[in-house]
Structure formats: structure tokens, C-alpha cells
PDB file of C-alpha atoms in Angstrom:
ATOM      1  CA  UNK A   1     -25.925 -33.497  21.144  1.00  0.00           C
ATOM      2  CA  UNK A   2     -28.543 -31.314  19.511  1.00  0.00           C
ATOM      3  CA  UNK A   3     -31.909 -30.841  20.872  1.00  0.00           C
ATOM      4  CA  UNK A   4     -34.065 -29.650  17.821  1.00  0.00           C
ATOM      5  CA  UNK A   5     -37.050 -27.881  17.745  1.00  0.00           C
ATOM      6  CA  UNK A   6     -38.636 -28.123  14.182  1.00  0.00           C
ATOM      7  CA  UNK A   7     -41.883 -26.046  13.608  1.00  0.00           C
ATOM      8  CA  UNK A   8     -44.259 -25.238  11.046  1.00  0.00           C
ATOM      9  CA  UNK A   9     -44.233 -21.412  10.507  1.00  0.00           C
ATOM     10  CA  UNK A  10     -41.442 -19.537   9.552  1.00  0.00           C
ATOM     11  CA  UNK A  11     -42.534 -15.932  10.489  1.00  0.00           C
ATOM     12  CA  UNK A  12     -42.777 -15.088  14.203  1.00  0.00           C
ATOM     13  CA  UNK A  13     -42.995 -11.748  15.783  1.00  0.00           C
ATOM     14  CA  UNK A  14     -39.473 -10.222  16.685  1.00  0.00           C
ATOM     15  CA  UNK A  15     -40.212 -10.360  20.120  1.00  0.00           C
ATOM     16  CA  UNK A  16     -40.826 -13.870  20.092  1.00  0.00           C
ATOM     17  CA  UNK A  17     -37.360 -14.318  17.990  1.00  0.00           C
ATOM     18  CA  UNK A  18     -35.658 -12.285  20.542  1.00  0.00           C
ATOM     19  CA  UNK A  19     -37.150 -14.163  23.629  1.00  0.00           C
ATOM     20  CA  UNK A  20     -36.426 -17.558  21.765  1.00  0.00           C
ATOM     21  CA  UNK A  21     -32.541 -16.664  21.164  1.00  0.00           C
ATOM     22  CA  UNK A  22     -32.160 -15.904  24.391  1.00  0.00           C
ATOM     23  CA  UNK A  23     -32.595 -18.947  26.076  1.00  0.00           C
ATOM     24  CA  UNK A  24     -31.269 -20.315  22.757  1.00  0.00           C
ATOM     25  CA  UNK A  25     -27.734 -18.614  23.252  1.00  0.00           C
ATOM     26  CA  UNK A  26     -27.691 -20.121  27.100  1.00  0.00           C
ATOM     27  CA  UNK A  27     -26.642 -23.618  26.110  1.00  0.00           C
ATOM     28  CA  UNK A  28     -23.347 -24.959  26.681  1.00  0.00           C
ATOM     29  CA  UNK A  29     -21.582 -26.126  23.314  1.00  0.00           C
ATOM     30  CA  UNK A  30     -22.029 -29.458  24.091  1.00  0.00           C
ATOM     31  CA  UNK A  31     -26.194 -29.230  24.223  1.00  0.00           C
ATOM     32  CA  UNK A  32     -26.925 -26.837  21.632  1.00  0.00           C
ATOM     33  CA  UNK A  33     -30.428 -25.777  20.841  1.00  0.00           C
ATOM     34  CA  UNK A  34     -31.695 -25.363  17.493  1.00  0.00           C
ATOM     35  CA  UNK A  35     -35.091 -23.988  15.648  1.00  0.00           C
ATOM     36  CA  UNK A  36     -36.029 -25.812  12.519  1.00  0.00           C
ATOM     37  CA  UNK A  37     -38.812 -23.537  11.127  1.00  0.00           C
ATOM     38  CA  UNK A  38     -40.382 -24.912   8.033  1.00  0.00           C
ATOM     39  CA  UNK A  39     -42.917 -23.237   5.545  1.00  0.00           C
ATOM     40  CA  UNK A  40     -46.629 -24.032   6.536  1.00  0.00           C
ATOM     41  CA  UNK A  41     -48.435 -24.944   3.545  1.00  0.00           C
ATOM     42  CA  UNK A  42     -50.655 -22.247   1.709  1.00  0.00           C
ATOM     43  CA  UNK A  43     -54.505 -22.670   2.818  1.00  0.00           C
ATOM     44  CA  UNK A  44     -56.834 -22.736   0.144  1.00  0.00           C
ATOM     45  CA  UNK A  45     -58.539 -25.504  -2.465  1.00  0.00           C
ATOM     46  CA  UNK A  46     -56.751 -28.370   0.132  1.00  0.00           C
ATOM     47  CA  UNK A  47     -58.074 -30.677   3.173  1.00  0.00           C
ATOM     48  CA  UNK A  48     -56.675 -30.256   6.480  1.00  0.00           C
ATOM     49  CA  UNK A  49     -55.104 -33.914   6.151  1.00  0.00           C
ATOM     50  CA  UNK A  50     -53.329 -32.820   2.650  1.00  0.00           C
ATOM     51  CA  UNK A  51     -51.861 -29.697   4.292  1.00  0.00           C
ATOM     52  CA  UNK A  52     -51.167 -31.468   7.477  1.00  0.00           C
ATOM     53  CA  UNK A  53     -49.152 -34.545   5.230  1.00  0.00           C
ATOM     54  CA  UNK A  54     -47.137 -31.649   3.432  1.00  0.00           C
ATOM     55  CA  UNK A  55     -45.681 -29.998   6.614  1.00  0.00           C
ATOM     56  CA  UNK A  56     -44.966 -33.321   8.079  1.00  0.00           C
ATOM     57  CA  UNK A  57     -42.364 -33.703   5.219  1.00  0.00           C
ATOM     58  CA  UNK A  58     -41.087 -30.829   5.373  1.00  0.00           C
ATOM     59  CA  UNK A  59     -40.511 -31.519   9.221  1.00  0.00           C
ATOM     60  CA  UNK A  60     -39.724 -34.840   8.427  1.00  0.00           C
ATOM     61  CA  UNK A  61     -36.949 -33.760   6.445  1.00  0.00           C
ATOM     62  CA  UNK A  62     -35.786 -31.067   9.327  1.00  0.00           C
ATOM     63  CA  UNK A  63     -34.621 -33.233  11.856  1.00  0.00           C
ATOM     64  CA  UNK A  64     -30.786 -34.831  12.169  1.00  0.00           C
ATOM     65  CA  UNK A  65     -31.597 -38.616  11.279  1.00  0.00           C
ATOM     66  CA  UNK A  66     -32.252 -40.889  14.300  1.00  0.00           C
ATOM     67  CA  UNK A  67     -33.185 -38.246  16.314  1.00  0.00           C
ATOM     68  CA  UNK A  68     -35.622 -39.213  18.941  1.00  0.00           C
ATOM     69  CA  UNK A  69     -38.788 -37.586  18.068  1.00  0.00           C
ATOM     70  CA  UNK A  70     -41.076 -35.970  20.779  1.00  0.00           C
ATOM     71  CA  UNK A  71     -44.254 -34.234  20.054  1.00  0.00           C
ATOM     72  CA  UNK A  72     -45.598 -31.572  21.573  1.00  0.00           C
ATOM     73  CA  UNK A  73     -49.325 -31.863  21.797  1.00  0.00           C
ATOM     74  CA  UNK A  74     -51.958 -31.053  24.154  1.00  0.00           C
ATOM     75  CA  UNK A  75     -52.611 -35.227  25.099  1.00  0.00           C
ATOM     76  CA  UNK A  76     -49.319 -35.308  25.589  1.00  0.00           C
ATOM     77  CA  UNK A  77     -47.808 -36.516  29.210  1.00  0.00           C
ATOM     78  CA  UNK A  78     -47.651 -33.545  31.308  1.00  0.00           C
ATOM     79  CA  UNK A  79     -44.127 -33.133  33.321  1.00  0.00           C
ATOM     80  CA  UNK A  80     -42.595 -30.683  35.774  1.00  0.00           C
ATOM     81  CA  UNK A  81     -39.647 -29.282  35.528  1.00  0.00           C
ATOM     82  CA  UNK A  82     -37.902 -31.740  37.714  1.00  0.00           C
ATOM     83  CA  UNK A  83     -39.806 -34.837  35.357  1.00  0.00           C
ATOM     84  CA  UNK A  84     -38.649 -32.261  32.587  1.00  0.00           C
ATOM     85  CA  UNK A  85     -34.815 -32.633  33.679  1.00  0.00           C
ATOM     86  CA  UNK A  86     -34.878 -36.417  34.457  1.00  0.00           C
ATOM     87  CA  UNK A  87     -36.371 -37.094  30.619  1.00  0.00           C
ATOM     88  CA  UNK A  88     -33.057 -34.692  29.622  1.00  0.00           C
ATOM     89  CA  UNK A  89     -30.950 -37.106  31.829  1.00  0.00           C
ATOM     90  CA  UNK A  90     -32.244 -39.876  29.944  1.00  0.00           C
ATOM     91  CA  UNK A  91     -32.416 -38.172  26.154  1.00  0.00           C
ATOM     92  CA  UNK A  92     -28.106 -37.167  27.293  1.00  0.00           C
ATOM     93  CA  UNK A  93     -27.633 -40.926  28.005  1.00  0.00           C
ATOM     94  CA  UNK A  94     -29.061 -42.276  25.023  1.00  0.00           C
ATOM     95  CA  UNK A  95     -27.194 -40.369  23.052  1.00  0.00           C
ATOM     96  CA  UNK A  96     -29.302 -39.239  20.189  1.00  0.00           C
ATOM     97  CA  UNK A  97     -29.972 -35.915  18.744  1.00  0.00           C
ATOM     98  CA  UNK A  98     -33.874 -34.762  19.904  1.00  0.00           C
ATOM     99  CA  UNK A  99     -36.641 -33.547  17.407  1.00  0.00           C
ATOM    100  CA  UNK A 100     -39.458 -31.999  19.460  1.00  0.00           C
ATOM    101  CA  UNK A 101     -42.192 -31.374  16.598  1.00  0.00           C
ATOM    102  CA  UNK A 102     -44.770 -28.465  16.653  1.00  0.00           C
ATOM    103  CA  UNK A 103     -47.141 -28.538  14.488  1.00  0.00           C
ATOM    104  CA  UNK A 104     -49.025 -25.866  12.481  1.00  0.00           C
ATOM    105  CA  UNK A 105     -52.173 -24.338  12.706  1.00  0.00           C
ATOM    106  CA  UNK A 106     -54.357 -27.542  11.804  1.00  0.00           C
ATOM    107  CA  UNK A 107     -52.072 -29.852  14.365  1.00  0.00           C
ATOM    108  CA  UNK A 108     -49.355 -32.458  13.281  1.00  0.00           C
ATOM    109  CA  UNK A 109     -50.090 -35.551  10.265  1.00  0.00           C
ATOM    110  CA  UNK A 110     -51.259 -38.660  12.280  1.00  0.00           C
ATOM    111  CA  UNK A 111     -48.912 -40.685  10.290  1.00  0.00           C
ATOM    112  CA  UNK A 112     -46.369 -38.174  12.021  1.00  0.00           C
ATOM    113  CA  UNK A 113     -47.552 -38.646  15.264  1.00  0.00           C
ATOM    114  CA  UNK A 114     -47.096 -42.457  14.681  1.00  0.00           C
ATOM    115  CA  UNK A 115     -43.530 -42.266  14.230  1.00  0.00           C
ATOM    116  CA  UNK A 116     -43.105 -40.150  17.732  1.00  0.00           C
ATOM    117  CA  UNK A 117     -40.862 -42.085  20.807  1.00  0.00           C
ATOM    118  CA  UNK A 118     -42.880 -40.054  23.206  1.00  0.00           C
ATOM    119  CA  UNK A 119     -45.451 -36.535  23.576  1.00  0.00           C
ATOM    120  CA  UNK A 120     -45.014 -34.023  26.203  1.00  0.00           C
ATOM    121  CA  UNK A 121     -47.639 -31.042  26.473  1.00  0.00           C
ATOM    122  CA  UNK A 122     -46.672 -27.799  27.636  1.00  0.00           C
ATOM    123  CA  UNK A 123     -50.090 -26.931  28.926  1.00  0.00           C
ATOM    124  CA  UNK A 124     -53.482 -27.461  29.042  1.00  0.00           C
ATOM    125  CA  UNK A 125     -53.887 -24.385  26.980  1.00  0.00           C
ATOM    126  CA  UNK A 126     -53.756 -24.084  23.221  1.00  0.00           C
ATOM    127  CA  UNK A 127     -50.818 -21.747  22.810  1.00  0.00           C
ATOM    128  CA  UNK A 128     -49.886 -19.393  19.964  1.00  0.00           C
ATOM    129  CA  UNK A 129     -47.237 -21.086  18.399  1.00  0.00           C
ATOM    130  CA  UNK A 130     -44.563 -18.285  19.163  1.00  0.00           C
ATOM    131  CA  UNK A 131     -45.312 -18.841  22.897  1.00  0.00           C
ATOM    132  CA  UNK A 132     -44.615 -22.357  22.205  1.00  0.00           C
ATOM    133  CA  UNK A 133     -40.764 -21.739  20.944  1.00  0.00           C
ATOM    134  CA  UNK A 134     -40.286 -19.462  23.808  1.00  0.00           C
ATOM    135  CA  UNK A 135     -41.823 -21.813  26.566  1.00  0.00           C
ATOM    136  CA  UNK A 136     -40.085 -24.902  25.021  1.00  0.00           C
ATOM    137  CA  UNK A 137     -37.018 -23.272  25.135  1.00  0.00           C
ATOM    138  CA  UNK A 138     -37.265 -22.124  28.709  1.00  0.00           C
ATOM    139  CA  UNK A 139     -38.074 -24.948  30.023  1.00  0.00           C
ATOM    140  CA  UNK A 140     -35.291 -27.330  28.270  1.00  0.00           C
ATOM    141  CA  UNK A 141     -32.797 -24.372  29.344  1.00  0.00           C
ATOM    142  CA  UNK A 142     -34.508 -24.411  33.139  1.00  0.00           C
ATOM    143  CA  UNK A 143     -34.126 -28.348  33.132  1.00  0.00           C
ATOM    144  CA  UNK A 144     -30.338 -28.256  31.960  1.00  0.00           C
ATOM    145  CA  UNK A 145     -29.785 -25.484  34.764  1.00  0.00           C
ATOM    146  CA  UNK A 146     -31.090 -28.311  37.516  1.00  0.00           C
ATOM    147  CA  UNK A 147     -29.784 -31.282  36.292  1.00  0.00           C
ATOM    148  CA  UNK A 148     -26.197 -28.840  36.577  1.00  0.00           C
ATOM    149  CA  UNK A 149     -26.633 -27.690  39.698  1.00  0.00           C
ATOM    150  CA  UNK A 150     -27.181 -23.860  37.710  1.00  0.00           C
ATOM    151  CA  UNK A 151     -28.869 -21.085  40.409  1.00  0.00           C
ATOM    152  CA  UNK A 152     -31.283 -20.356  37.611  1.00  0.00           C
ATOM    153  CA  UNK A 153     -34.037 -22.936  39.126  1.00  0.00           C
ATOM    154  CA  UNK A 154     -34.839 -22.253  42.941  1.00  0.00           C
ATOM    155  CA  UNK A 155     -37.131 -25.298  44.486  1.00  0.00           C
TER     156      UNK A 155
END
């Protein structure tokens, strides 16, 4: 099983690649976790809406087909880590691959959004969207380490 994180913006800081691939590199072989990055469209001469529809396709066309596809958006339901590690329970008994969807700088398509099986937020905050890779990925890695019994999650 693959749990996917496909994002607009293809050009982080190195520091925020670094952090990302190593929580990346933590995951057994049998849960791997993957970054998608996709091209935002060029600003300029189009509406928010037209540049929001072009990086949907592009993240649209990211994902492993049938994936169950979660947004990440401030409305989103808000989950601890433990909520975190139950919802990884259920994603590893279901089955399918997972798409969790960031979206670029003006948000995610609605028509996107319509096709989502669930939205989690990561915070209240608006986050820069390196911080968002990094946080994601820490806190799918700190749910796999309690749903295995790992040391790296204390109570």
C-alpha cells in the first residue's frame, strides 16, 4: 500500500526536502510514502478558478487509480494523533492506495474537492506549503509508529 502525497509546487527549500525524506525513508516496505509534486500553473492573464482547474489535473493525474482521496484543507476534520492512527487502521484495511491532495497557492478546484472520500486539516493555521509535506509526513510516520507499538510516540 502506498500512501501518496500529491502537491502543487515542485520547488521546495532543501531543508524542507531533507526534513520530508526523512520521515519519508522511515516506512516499512510494505507502507511506503510517496511525494507527487506537480507544476503549479504560471500566474498571469488567468482566474483563480482556471489555474485552480489546471493543477487539479495535473493532481488528478498523480495519484495511483482508486486511491482514496483525502484533502487537506483548513475545514477539514481535525484529528489527533491517536484519531490520526485509527483512520490509518482503517485506510490499511480497506486496502486502497491513499492520495492526500495539497493544493497550491489559490487552494484546491471545487470540482476536486467534490471527488474527496474525506478532509483532514493539519491546523488551524495556514501553513507554507513546505511545512505542510514535512508535518504530513510526521504525523502519518508518528501514527504508523502507534498503531505498531514503535517507542517513537510517548502518551
Amino acid at each position: 500500500m502506498k500512501l501518496v502525497i500529491a502537491a502543487v509546487g515542485q520547488r521546495q527549500p532543501a531543508w524542507a526536502d531533507a526534513a520530508y525524506e526523512d520521515f519519508a525513508k522511515r516506512f516499512p516496505p510494505d507502507l511506503r510514502l510517496e511525494l507527487k509534486a506537480v507544476k503549479a500553473e504560471p500566474r498571469g492573464g488567468k482566474s483563480a478558478e482556471q489555474l485552480m482547474a489546471a493543477e487539479a489535473k495535473r493532481l488528478d493525474e498523480a495519484i495511483p487509480k482508486g486511491a482514496r482521496r483525502v484533502l487537506l484543507d483548513e475545514r477539514g476534520a481535525r484529528l489527533t494523533t491517536v484519531d490520526l492512527a485509527r483512520r490509518l487502521e482503517f485506510w490499511l484495511g480497506d486496502g486502497r492506495d491513499v492520495a492526500f491532495f495539497i493544493g497550491g497557492p489559490d487552494g484546491l478546484d471545487p470540482a476536486l474537492k467534490a471527488t474527496a472520500d474525506e478532509s483532514l486539516r493539519l491546523s488551524d493555521l495556514t501553513l507554507p506549503h513546505a511545512f505542510v509535506r514535512i508535518i504530513l509526513a510526521e504525523a502519518l510516520y508518528r501514527a504508523w509508529s502507534l498503531r505498531n507499538g514503535h517507542p517513537y510516540h510517548r502518551e
